[in-house]
Short mmCIF file of C-alpha atoms in Angstrom, two decimals:
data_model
loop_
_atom_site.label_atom_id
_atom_site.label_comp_id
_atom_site.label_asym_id
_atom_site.label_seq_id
_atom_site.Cartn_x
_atom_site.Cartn_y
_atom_site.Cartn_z
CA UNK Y 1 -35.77 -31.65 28.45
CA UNK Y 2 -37.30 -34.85 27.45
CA UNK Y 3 -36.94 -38.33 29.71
CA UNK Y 4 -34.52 -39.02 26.98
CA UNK Y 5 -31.52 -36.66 28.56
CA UNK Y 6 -29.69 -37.23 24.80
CA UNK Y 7 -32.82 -35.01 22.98
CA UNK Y 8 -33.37 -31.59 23.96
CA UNK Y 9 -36.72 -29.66 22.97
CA UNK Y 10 -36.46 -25.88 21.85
CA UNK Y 11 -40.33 -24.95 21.41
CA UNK Y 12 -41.54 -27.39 18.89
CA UNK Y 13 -38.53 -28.90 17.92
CA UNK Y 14 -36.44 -31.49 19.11
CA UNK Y 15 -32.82 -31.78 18.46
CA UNK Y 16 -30.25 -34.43 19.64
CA UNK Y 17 -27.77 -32.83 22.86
CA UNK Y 18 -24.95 -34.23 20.54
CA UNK Y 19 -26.02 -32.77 17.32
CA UNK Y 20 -26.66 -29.27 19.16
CA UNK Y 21 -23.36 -29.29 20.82
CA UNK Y 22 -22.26 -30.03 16.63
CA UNK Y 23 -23.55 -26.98 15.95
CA UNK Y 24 -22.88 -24.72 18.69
CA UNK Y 25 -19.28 -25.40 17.82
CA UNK Y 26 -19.65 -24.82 13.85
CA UNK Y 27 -21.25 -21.16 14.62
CA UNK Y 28 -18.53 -20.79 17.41
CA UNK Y 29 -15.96 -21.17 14.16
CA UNK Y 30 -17.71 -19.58 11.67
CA UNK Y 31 -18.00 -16.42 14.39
CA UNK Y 32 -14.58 -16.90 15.48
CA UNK Y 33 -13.51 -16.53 11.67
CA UNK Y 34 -15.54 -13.80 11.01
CA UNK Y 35 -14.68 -11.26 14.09
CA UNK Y 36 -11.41 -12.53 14.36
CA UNK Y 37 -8.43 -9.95 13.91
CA UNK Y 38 -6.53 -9.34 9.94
CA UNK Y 39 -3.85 -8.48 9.33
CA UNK Y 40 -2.46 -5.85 6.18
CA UNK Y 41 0.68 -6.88 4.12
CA UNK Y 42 3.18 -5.21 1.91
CA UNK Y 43 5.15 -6.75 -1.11
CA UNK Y 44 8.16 -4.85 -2.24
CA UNK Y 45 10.51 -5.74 -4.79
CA UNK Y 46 13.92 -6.67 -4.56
CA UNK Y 47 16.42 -4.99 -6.84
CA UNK Y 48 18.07 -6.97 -9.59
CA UNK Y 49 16.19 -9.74 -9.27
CA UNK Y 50 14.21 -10.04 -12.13
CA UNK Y 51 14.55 -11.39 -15.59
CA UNK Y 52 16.86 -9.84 -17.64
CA UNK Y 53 14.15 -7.74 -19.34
CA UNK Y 54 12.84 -6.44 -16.15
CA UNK Y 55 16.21 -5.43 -14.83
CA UNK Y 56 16.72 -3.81 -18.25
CA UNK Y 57 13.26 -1.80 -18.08
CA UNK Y 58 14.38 -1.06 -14.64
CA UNK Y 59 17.67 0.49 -15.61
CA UNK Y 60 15.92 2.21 -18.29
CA UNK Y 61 13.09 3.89 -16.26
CA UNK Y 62 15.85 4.81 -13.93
CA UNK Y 63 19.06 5.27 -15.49
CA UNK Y 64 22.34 3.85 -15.63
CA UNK Y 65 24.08 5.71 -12.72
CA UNK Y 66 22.90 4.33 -9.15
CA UNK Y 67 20.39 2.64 -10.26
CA UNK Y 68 19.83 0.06 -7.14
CA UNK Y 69 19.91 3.22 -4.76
CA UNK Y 70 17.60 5.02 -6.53
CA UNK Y 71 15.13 2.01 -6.83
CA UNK Y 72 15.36 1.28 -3.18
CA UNK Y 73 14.49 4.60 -2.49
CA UNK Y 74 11.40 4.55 -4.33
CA UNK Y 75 10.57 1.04 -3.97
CA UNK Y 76 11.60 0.28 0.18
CA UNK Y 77 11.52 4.04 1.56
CA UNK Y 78 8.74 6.04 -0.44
CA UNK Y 79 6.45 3.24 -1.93
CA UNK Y 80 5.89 1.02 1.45
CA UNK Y 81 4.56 4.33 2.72
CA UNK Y 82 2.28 4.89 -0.29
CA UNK Y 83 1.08 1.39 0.61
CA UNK Y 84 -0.13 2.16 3.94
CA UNK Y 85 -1.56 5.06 2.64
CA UNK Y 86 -4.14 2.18 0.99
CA UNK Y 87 -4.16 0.78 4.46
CA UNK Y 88 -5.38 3.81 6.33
CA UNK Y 89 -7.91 4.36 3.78
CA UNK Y 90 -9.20 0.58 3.94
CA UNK Y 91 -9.40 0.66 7.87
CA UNK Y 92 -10.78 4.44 8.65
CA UNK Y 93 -12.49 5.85 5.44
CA UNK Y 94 -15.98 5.45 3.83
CA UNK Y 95 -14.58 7.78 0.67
CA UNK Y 96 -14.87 5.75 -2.70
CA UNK Y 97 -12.80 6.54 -5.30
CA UNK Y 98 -11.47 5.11 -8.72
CA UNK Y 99 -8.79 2.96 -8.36
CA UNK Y 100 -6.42 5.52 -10.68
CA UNK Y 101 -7.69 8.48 -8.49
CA UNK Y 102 -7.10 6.19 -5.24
CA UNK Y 103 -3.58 5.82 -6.04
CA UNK Y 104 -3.63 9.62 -6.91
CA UNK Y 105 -4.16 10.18 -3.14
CA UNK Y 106 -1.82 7.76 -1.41
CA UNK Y 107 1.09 9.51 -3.33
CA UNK Y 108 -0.17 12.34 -2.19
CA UNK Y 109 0.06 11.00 1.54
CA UNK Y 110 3.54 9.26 0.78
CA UNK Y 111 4.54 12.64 -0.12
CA UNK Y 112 3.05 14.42 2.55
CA UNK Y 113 4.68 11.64 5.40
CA UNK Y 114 7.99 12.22 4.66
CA UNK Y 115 7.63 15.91 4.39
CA UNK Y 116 5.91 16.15 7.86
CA UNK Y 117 8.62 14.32 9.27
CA UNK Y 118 11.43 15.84 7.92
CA UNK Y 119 12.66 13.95 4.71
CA UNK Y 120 12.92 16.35 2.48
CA UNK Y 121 16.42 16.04 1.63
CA UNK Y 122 15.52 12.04 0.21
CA UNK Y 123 11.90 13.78 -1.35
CA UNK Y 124 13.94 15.90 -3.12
CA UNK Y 125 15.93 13.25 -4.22
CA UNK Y 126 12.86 11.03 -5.52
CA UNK Y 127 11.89 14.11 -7.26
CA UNK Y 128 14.93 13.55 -10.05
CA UNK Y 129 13.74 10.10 -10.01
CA UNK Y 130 10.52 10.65 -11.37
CA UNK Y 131 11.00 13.15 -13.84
CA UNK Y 132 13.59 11.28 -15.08
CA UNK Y 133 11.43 8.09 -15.06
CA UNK Y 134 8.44 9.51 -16.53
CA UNK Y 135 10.39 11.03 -19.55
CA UNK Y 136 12.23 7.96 -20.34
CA UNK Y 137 10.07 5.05 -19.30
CA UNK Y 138 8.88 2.83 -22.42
CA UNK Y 139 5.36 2.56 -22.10
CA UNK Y 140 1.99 2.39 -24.97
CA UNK Y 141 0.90 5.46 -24.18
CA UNK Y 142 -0.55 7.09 -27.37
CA UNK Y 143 0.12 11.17 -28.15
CA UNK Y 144 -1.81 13.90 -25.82
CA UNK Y 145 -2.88 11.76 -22.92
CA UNK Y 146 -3.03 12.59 -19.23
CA UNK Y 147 -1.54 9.81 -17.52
CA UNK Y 148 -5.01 9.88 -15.28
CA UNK Y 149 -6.73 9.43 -17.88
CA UNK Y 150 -4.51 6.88 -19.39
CA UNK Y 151 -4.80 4.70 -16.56
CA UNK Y 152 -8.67 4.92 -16.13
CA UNK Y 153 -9.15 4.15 -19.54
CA UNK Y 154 -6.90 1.28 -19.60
CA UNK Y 155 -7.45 -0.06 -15.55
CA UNK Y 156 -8.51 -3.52 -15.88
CA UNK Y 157 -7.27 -4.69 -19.21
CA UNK Y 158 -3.86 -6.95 -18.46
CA UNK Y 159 -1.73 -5.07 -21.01
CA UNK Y 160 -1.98 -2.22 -18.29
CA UNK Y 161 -0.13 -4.35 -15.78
CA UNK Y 162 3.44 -4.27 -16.99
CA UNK Y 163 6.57 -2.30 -15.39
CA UNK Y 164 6.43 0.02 -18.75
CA UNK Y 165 2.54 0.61 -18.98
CA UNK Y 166 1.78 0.98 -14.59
CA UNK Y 167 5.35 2.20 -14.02
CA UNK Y 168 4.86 4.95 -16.12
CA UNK Y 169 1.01 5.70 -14.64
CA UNK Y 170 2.93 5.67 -11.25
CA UNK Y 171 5.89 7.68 -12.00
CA UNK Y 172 3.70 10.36 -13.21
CA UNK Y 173 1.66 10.25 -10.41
CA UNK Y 174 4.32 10.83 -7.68
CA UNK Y 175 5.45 13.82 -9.84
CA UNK Y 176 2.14 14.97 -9.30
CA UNK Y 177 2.27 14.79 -6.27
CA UNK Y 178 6.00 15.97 -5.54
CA UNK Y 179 4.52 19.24 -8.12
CA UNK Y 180 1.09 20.11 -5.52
CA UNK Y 181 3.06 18.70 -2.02
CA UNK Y 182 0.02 18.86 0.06
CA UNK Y 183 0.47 18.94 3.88
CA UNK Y 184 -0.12 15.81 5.63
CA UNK Y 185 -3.16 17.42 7.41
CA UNK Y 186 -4.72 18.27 4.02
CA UNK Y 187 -4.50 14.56 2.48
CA UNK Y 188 -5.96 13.07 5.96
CA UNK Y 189 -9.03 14.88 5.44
CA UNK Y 190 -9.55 14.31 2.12
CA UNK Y 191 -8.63 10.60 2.57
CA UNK Y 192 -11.92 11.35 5.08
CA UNK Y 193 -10.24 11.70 8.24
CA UNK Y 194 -11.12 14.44 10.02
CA UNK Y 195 -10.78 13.90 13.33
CA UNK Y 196 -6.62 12.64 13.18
CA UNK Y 197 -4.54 14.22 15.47
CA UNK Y 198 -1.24 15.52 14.46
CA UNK Y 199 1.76 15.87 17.48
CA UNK Y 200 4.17 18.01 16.80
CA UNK Y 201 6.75 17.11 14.18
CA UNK Y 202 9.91 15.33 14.51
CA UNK Y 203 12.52 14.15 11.84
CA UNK Y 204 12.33 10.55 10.88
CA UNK Y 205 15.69 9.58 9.07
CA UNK Y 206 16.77 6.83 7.79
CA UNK Y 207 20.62 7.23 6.24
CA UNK Y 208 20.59 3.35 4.77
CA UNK Y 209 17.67 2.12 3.15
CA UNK Y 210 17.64 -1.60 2.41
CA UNK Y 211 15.55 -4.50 3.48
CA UNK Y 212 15.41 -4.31 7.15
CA UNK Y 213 15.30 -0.37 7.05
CA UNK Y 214 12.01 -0.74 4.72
CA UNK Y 215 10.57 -2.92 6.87
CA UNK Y 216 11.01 -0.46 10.22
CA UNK Y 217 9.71 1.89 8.24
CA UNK Y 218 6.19 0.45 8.30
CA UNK Y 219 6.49 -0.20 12.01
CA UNK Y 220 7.29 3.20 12.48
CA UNK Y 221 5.08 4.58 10.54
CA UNK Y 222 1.86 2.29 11.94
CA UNK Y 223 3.23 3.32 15.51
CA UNK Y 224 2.94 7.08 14.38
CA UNK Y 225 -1.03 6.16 13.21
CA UNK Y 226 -1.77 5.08 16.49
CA UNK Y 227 -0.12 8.28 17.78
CA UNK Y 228 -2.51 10.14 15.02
CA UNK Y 229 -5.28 8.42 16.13
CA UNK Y 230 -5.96 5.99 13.24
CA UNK Y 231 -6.42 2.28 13.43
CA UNK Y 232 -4.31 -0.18 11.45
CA UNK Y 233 -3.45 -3.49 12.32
CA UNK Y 234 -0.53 -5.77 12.24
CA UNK Y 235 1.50 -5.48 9.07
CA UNK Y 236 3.34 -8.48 7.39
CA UNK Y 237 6.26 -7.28 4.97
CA UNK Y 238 7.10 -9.70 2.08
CA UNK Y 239 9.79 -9.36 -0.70
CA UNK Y 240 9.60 -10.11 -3.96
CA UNK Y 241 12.12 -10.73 -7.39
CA UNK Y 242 9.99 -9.00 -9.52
CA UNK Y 243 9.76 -5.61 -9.75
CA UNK Y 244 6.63 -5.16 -10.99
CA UNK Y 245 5.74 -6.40 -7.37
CA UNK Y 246 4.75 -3.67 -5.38
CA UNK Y 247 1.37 -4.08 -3.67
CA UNK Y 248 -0.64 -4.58 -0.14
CA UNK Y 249 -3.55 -6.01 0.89
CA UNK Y 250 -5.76 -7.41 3.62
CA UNK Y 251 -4.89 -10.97 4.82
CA UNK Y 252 -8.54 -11.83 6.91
CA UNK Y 253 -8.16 -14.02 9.73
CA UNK Y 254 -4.19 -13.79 10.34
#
């Protein structure tokens, strides 16, 4: 250290003790904001809530007859598990995969979920959904498509993004994956997770489904991860009037 006790020399360089302790707290932040802990979110929609030509695509894609307890079964009991499904993939795997083909897999391991623990009675039940949905649903799909190929083709062009267009993508999708019903140990591996743990199964049930049920079911399902063995952190659960709103994410920093 210099006389000056204010100026402190590192090798050939001198640098004021106020200026250094300046930036020994900006890379303290920038650090702090880099390794600090995220968090993962969920939107799901709300039924009913839209404008009156969502509610009508709604009631179209799902039919007149119960049509808010059929869309809070796909929407608040089998989608927010499809959405984790994302969330394991984004905190455990290195696999890289189209975005279509992605969402291939999580219904896969939606599917697979609520078989393992004993659902079968409401998978069964989401199976009419979707056949009825994909048959009925108005999207611009042209003649002799796959719906794969459909939604490759047409990913990242806004016209995709619509209840009709991505519903119908989706719908088709789940049947897919209601058709194959994988077991939950085959869809952790190929999601790259070979080394989860299964315990033995028990029955998860849920006889109500509606806001507050939805959002147990993530807790649940995050505290059976940890059980598995796979890391996922806090999850925020958000609602939303449109029902074209069905999504996750990462929120860095919570």
């Amino acid at each position: 250290m210099s006389k000056d006790k204010k100026i402190i020399s590192i090798g050939k360089f001198k640098i004021k003790l106020s200026t250094l302790i300046i930036l020994i707290i900006v890379l303290a932040i920038v650090m702090a904001y880099i390794f600090s802990p995220s968090a993962y979110f969920i939107v799901s929609a709300r039924y009913g809530r839209g404008t009156e030509e969502d509610n009508n695509n709604v009631k179209i894609a799902l039919g007149e007859e119960n049509t808010e307890e059929q869309f809070k079964l796909y929407f608040q009991w089998y989608n927010v598990v499809h959405e984790l499904g994302h969330g394991i993939i984004r905190y455990n795997s290195k696999i890289k995969l189209e975005p279509a083909e992605e969402e291939q897999l999580v219904n896969d391991f939606a599917v697979a979920y609520w078989l393992y623990y004993g659902e079968e009675e409401k998978i069964n039940e989401l199976e009419d959904i979707v056949e009825y949905a994909s048959s009925h649903i108005k999207s611009d799909v042209a003649e002799n498509i796959s719906y794969m190929d459909f939604a490759k083709r047409n990913w990242n062009k806004l016209a995709f993004k619509t209840f009709n267009n991505y519903g119908w993508f989706q719908f088709n999708s789940v049947k897919e994956s209601l058709k194959n019903r994988k077991t939950l140990d085959e869809v952790l591996k190929e999601m790259g997770l070979e080394n989860a743990t299964l315990p033995s199964a028990k029955k998860l049930e849920y006889p109500e489904i509606n806001e507050d049920v939805s959002t147990q079911i993530i807790n649940d399902a995050i505290d059976n991860f940890h059980e598995w063995g796979i890391k996922f952190p806090k999850c925020l659960h958000f609602f939303s009037d449109n029902p074209m709103n069905n999504y996750s994410g990462k929120i860095k920093n919570f």
